[in-house]
C-alpha cells in the first residue's frame, strides 16, 4: 500500500484517510461479543434451557460448527486467528498498539464505534491524543434513560451514537425513540445504525427490527439528523437505496469485508455496490470504514486497498474519492478545520471539505 507524508500528515495514495468505523476490544465488550458468533470462541452466556442434556449437546455442536465457519472465513481472507484472552495486556496497551497500527498504515484519524461502554470510549479517545474519535453506543434506544445517557456521552466529547437495530426492543420509527433523536438533533451528531444480519457466523440473521425500511418515518421526522447505515445495508441493499432516495439525510458506510454478498440470491460484488450507490447517490453519501477490531489482524488494510482500487477503476474523480475516504467523515464528525493533506495544512475555523 502506497503511503506517504504530505505537509506533515499521513496519506495513502495521496489521500487523507479517516476510518469512520472501528471497534475497540471487541472480545471484551459484552455488547459486541454477543454478536461475534464463533469469532472469539464460545460466548458462554446463560440460557433458559441450559442444563438440559440434549440442548447442551446441541449447543456444543452448534458452537463448533460456527467456530469452523469463522475459521474458514479468516483463512480465505488470510487473517490470523484472534489472540486469546489470556494474552491481553490491558486496554492502555491495546490503545497504544492501535496508535502504532494507524501510523503504520497511513490513517489520519480513526472513529471507534464501540469500546465496552461510554466511559471506556471517553478514556480511549483521551489516550489517542487527537488520533482517535469515538461514538457512544447502546443496545436499546428505548431503554429507560437512553436519551440522558447519550446526552452525557456527547457532553464528554463523543461524536455520535452507534446502535444495532436487531438488538432493539422496537422498530426505529417508533416515536418512543424520539428523545434519542432529539439529542442527535440538538447536538448535531450522526447516528450509526446497524441493520441486516448482525455479527459474524452464528449471529442474528434477521428479526422484526432488522430491516432499514423501518427508519424512514424517523428520518423524515428528523431531516436535520444524519443517519448512517453501515456495510451498505447488508442484505437490504434495495431497501437502503430507496430509503436514501426518500431521505436525503440517510447515508451509507462501506465498512467490513462485505462478504455477505456471497449469500445474496442474485450475483452481487463489492464493485456492484460501489457503482450502484455512487451512480444513484453520489460520493457525498458514501463513507469509508474498515470495521477493524481484533489483533493480530489490526487495521484491515486489505479492505481499504480493495475499495480504493474499485473507486479508481470505476473512474470516480479524485475529489470524489477523497470525499468517500476522508471528507465526508470529517464533516459528520465535526473535525473543524480539516482538509486533505494535499490542500495544505489544516487551519482552524474552516469547515471540513474534500
Coordinates of C-alpha atoms in Angstrom, one line a residue:
X1 CA 0.0 0.0 0.0
X2 CA 1.4 3.4 -1.1
X3 CA 1.7 5.6 2.0
X4 CA 3.5 9.0 2.3
X5 CA 3.7 12.1 4.4
X6 CA 2.3 15.2 2.7
X7 CA 2.5 18.5 4.6
X8 CA 3.4 16.7 7.7
X9 CA 0.3 14.4 7.6
X10 CA -0.1 10.7 6.7
X11 CA -1.7 9.8 3.4
X12 CA -2.5 6.7 1.3
X13 CA -2.2 7.1 -2.5
X14 CA -2.1 10.9 -1.9
X15 CA -5.4 10.8 0.1
X16 CA -6.0 11.7 3.7
X17 CA -7.8 8.7 5.2
X18 CA -10.3 8.8 8.0
X19 CA -11.7 5.4 9.1
X20 CA -15.3 6.0 10.2
X21 CA -15.9 2.6 11.7
X22 CA -13.7 0.5 14.0
X23 CA -14.3 -1.5 17.2
X24 CA -12.1 -1.4 20.3
X25 CA -11.6 -4.5 22.4
X26 CA -14.5 -6.4 20.8
X27 CA -13.8 -9.7 22.6
X28 CA -14.0 -7.9 26.0
X29 CA -17.2 -5.9 25.2
X30 CA -20.5 -7.6 26.2
X31 CA -22.4 -5.7 23.5
X32 CA -20.2 -6.8 20.6
X33 CA -19.1 -10.2 21.9
X34 CA -22.7 -11.4 22.0
X35 CA -22.8 -10.8 18.2
X36 CA -19.5 -12.4 17.4
X37 CA -20.7 -16.0 16.8
X38 CA -17.6 -18.2 17.0
X39 CA -15.1 -15.5 16.2
X40 CA -13.7 -15.2 19.7
X41 CA -14.8 -18.7 20.9
X42 CA -18.0 -19.7 22.7
X43 CA -19.9 -16.9 24.3
X44 CA -20.8 -18.9 27.4
X45 CA -24.0 -16.9 28.1
X46 CA -26.8 -18.3 30.2
X47 CA -29.9 -19.8 28.5
X48 CA -33.3 -20.9 29.8
X49 CA -32.6 -24.4 28.6
X50 CA -29.1 -24.7 29.8
X51 CA -28.6 -27.9 31.9
X52 CA -30.8 -29.9 29.5
X53 CA -28.5 -32.7 28.3
X54 CA -29.8 -32.8 24.7
X55 CA -29.8 -29.0 24.5
X56 CA -26.3 -28.6 25.9
X57 CA -25.0 -31.2 23.4
X58 CA -26.8 -29.4 20.5
X59 CA -25.3 -26.1 21.6
X60 CA -21.9 -27.6 21.8
X61 CA -22.3 -28.9 18.2
X62 CA -23.6 -25.5 17.1
X63 CA -20.7 -23.7 18.6
X64 CA -18.2 -26.0 17.0
X65 CA -19.9 -25.5 13.6
X66 CA -20.0 -21.8 14.0
X67 CA -16.3 -21.7 15.0
X68 CA -15.4 -23.7 11.9
X69 CA -17.2 -21.3 9.7
X70 CA -15.4 -18.3 11.3
X71 CA -12.1 -20.1 10.9
X72 CA -12.8 -20.8 7.2
X73 CA -13.6 -17.1 6.7
X74 CA -10.4 -16.0 8.3
X75 CA -8.4 -18.5 6.2
X76 CA -10.0 -17.3 2.9
X77 CA -9.0 -13.7 3.8
X78 CA -5.6 -14.7 5.1
X79 CA -6.3 -13.3 8.6
X80 CA -4.7 -14.8 11.6
X81 CA -6.8 -16.1 14.5
X82 CA -7.7 -13.5 17.2
X83 CA -5.3 -13.5 20.1
X84 CA -6.5 -15.5 23.1
X85 CA -7.9 -13.5 26.0
X86 CA -5.1 -14.9 28.1
X87 CA -2.7 -12.7 26.1
X88 CA -4.5 -9.5 27.0
X89 CA -2.1 -6.8 28.3
X90 CA -4.8 -4.3 29.2
X91 CA -6.7 -1.6 27.4
X92 CA -3.9 1.0 27.5
X93 CA -1.5 -1.3 25.8
X94 CA -4.1 -2.1 23.1
X95 CA -4.9 1.6 22.6
X96 CA -1.2 2.3 22.1
X97 CA -1.0 -0.6 19.7
X98 CA -3.8 1.0 17.7
X99 CA -1.8 4.3 17.6
X100 CA 1.1 2.5 16.0
X101 CA -1.1 0.4 13.7
X102 CA -2.8 3.5 12.3
X103 CA 0.5 5.3 11.8
X104 CA 2.0 2.3 10.0
X105 CA -1.0 2.2 7.6
X106 CA -1.2 6.0 6.9
X107 CA -4.5 6.5 8.6
X108 CA -5.0 10.1 9.9
X109 CA -8.0 9.5 12.2
X110 CA -9.9 6.5 13.4
X111 CA -13.5 6.7 14.7
X112 CA -14.2 3.8 17.1
X113 CA -17.9 3.0 17.4
X114 CA -17.8 0.6 20.3
X115 CA -15.3 0.2 23.2
X116 CA -17.0 -1.6 26.0
X117 CA -19.1 1.3 27.3
X118 CA -19.1 5.1 27.0
X119 CA -16.7 5.6 29.9
X120 CA -14.2 3.3 28.2
X121 CA -14.7 5.2 25.0
X122 CA -14.0 8.5 26.6
X123 CA -10.8 7.1 28.1
X124 CA -9.8 5.7 24.7
X125 CA -10.3 9.0 22.9
X126 CA -8.2 10.8 25.5
X127 CA -5.4 8.3 25.1
X128 CA -5.5 8.7 21.4
X129 CA -4.3 12.3 21.7
X130 CA -6.4 13.6 18.7
X131 CA -5.9 10.5 16.6
X132 CA -8.9 8.7 17.9
X133 CA -12.5 9.8 17.8
X134 CA -15.4 7.9 19.4
X135 CA -19.1 7.3 19.3
X136 CA -21.5 6.5 22.2
X137 CA -23.1 3.0 21.9
X138 CA -26.0 1.3 23.5
X139 CA -28.1 -1.9 22.9
X140 CA -31.5 -0.3 23.0
X141 CA -32.5 3.4 22.4
X142 CA -35.9 2.6 24.0
X143 CA -34.4 1.7 27.4
X144 CA -35.1 4.0 30.3
X145 CA -32.6 6.8 30.5
X146 CA -31.2 6.2 27.0
X147 CA -31.5 9.8 25.9
X148 CA -29.8 11.0 29.1
X149 CA -27.0 8.5 28.6
X150 CA -26.5 9.7 25.1
X151 CA -26.6 13.4 26.1
X152 CA -24.0 12.8 28.8
X153 CA -21.7 10.9 26.4
X154 CA -21.8 13.7 23.8
X155 CA -21.2 16.3 26.5
X156 CA -18.0 14.4 27.4
X157 CA -16.7 14.6 23.8
X158 CA -18.2 11.6 22.0
X159 CA -19.3 12.5 18.4
X160 CA -22.4 10.4 17.7
X161 CA -24.3 7.2 18.5
X162 CA -23.9 3.6 17.5
X163 CA -27.0 1.3 17.6
X164 CA -27.7 -2.3 16.5
X165 CA -31.3 -2.4 15.2
X166 CA -31.7 -6.2 15.7
X167 CA -30.9 -5.7 19.4
X168 CA -33.5 -3.0 20.0
X169 CA -36.9 -3.6 21.6
X170 CA -38.9 -1.8 18.9
X171 CA -38.7 -0.5 15.4
X172 CA -36.5 2.5 14.7
X173 CA -39.5 4.5 13.6
X174 CA -41.3 4.1 17.0
X175 CA -41.8 7.6 18.4
X176 CA -40.6 6.3 21.8
X177 CA -37.0 6.7 20.4
X178 CA -37.6 10.4 19.6
X179 CA -35.9 11.6 22.8
X180 CA -32.7 10.0 21.5
X181 CA -33.1 11.6 18.1
X182 CA -33.7 14.9 19.8
X183 CA -30.3 14.7 21.4
X184 CA -28.7 13.9 18.0
X185 CA -30.5 16.9 16.5
X186 CA -29.7 19.3 19.3
X187 CA -26.0 18.2 19.4
X188 CA -25.6 18.0 15.6
X189 CA -24.1 14.5 15.7
X190 CA -24.7 11.5 13.5
X191 CA -26.5 8.2 14.4
X192 CA -24.9 5.0 13.0
X193 CA -27.5 2.1 12.9
X194 CA -26.6 -1.4 12.0
X195 CA -29.4 -3.1 10.1
X196 CA -29.5 -6.6 8.4
X197 CA -27.7 -9.7 9.7
X198 CA -25.8 -8.9 12.8
X199 CA -22.4 -10.3 13.9
X200 CA -20.2 -13.0 12.3
X201 CA -21.2 -16.6 11.7
X202 CA -23.8 -17.7 14.2
X203 CA -25.1 -14.2 14.7
X204 CA -28.6 -12.8 14.1
X205 CA -29.8 -13.5 10.5
X206 CA -32.9 -11.3 10.8
X207 CA -35.7 -10.3 13.2
X208 CA -38.7 -7.9 13.4
X209 CA -36.4 -4.9 13.7
X210 CA -33.6 -5.6 11.3
X211 CA -35.0 -4.0 8.1
X212 CA -33.7 -0.5 7.4
X213 CA -37.1 0.4 5.8
X214 CA -38.3 0.9 9.4
X215 CA -36.1 4.0 9.6
X216 CA -38.0 6.1 7.0
X217 CA -40.6 7.8 9.3
X218 CA -38.0 8.7 11.9
X219 CA -35.6 10.0 9.3
X220 CA -38.3 12.2 7.9
X221 CA -39.3 13.4 11.3
X222 CA -35.7 14.4 11.9
X223 CA -34.4 15.6 8.5
X224 CA -31.6 17.5 10.2
X225 CA -30.1 14.3 11.7
X226 CA -27.7 12.3 9.6
X227 CA -28.4 8.5 9.9
X228 CA -25.6 6.3 8.7
X229 CA -26.3 2.7 7.6
X230 CA -23.1 0.6 7.7
X231 CA -22.0 -2.2 5.3
X232 CA -24.2 -0.8 2.5
X233 CA -27.2 -2.1 4.4
X234 CA -26.1 -5.8 4.1
X235 CA -28.9 -7.9 2.6
X236 CA -31.2 -5.0 2.4
X237 CA -29.5 -3.1 -0.4
X238 CA -32.7 -2.5 -2.3
X239 CA -34.5 -1.1 0.8
X240 CA -31.5 1.2 1.6
X241 CA -31.3 2.6 -1.9
X242 CA -35.0 3.5 -1.8
X243 CA -34.6 4.8 1.7
X244 CA -31.8 7.1 0.6
X245 CA -34.0 8.2 -2.3
X246 CA -36.7 9.1 0.1
X247 CA -34.5 10.6 2.8
X248 CA -31.5 12.8 1.8
X249 CA -30.2 12.6 5.4
X250 CA -29.5 8.9 5.2
X251 CA -26.0 7.8 4.0
X252 CA -24.1 4.5 4.0
X253 CA -20.7 3.4 5.2
X254 CA -18.6 0.8 3.4
X255 CA -17.1 -1.0 6.4
X256 CA -16.1 -4.6 6.6
X257 CA -15.3 -7.4 4.2
X258 CA -18.9 -7.1 2.8
X259 CA -18.6 -10.9 2.3
X260 CA -22.4 -11.0 2.9
X261 CA -22.7 -10.5 -0.9
X262 CA -22.0 -14.2 -1.2
X263 CA -25.3 -15.1 0.4
X264 CA -27.5 -13.0 -1.9
X265 CA -29.8 -14.8 -4.3
X266 CA -28.5 -12.8 -7.3
X267 CA -24.8 -12.3 -8.0
X268 CA -23.5 -9.2 -6.3
X269 CA -20.0 -7.9 -5.8
X270 CA -18.4 -5.1 -3.9
X271 CA -17.8 -3.3 -7.2
X272 CA -21.5 -3.5 -7.9
X273 CA -22.3 -1.9 -4.6
X274 CA -19.9 1.0 -5.2
X275 CA -21.2 1.6 -8.7
X276 CA -24.9 1.5 -7.7
X277 CA -24.6 3.8 -4.7
X278 CA -22.2 6.2 -6.5
X279 CA -24.3 6.4 -9.6
X280 CA -27.6 7.0 -7.7
X281 CA -26.4 8.9 -4.6
X282 CA -23.0 10.4 -5.4
X283 CA -19.8 10.3 -3.5
X284 CA -21.0 12.7 -0.8
X285 CA -23.3 10.0 0.7
X286 CA -20.7 7.2 0.9
X287 CA -18.3 7.0 3.9
X288 CA -15.3 4.7 4.2
X289 CA -15.0 2.4 7.2
X290 CA -12.9 -0.7 7.8
X291 CA -14.7 -2.4 10.7
X292 CA -11.3 -3.3 12.0
X293 CA -11.4 -4.8 15.5
X294 CA -9.1 -7.5 16.7
X295 CA -5.4 -8.3 16.8
X296 CA -3.1 -9.5 15.3
X297 CA -5.1 -8.5 12.2
X298 CA -5.2 -4.9 13.4
X299 CA -6.2 -2.4 10.7
X300 CA -7.8 -4.4 7.8
X301 CA -5.7 -2.7 5.1
X302 CA -7.0 -5.1 2.5
X303 CA -10.4 -3.6 2.8
X304 CA -9.0 -0.1 2.2
X305 CA -6.9 -1.2 -0.8
X306 CA -9.7 -3.1 -2.4
X307 CA -12.2 -0.2 -2.0
X308 CA -9.7 2.3 -3.3
X309 CA -8.9 0.2 -6.3
X310 CA -12.6 -0.1 -7.1
X311 CA -13.2 3.6 -6.9
X312 CA -10.1 4.4 -9.1
X313 CA -11.0 1.8 -11.7
X314 CA -14.7 2.9 -12.0
X315 CA -13.5 6.4 -12.9
X316 CA -14.5 8.2 -9.8
X317 CA -12.8 11.6 -9.7
X318 CA -10.1 12.1 -7.2
X319 CA -12.1 14.7 -5.4
X320 CA -15.0 12.3 -5.0
X321 CA -12.6 9.6 -3.7
X322 CA -11.3 12.0 -1.2
X323 CA -14.8 12.7 -0.1
X324 CA -15.5 9.0 0.4
X325 CA -12.3 8.2 2.2
X326 CA -12.0 11.3 4.4
X327 CA -14.0 14.4 3.7
X328 CA -17.5 13.0 4.5
X329 CA -16.3 11.5 7.8
X330 CA -14.6 14.8 8.7
X331 CA -17.8 16.7 8.1
X332 CA -20.0 14.4 10.1
X333 CA -17.6 14.1 13.0
X334 CA -17.1 17.9 13.1
X335 CA -13.3 17.9 12.5
X336 CA -13.3 21.7 12.2
X337 CA -10.5 23.0 10.1
X338 CA -9.9 19.6 8.4
X339 CA -9.0 19.5 4.8
X340 CA -7.0 17.0 2.8
X341 CA -3.2 17.0 3.3
X342 CA -2.7 17.7 -0.4
X343 CA -4.5 21.0 0.1
X344 CA -2.0 22.2 2.7
X345 CA -2.0 22.3 6.5
X346 CA -5.4 22.2 8.1
X347 CA -6.5 25.6 9.5
X348 CA -8.8 26.2 12.4
X349 CA -12.1 27.9 11.7
X350 CA -12.7 26.4 8.3
X351 CA -15.2 23.6 7.6
X352 CA -14.3 20.1 6.6
X353 CA -14.3 19.7 2.9
X354 CA -13.0 17.3 0.2

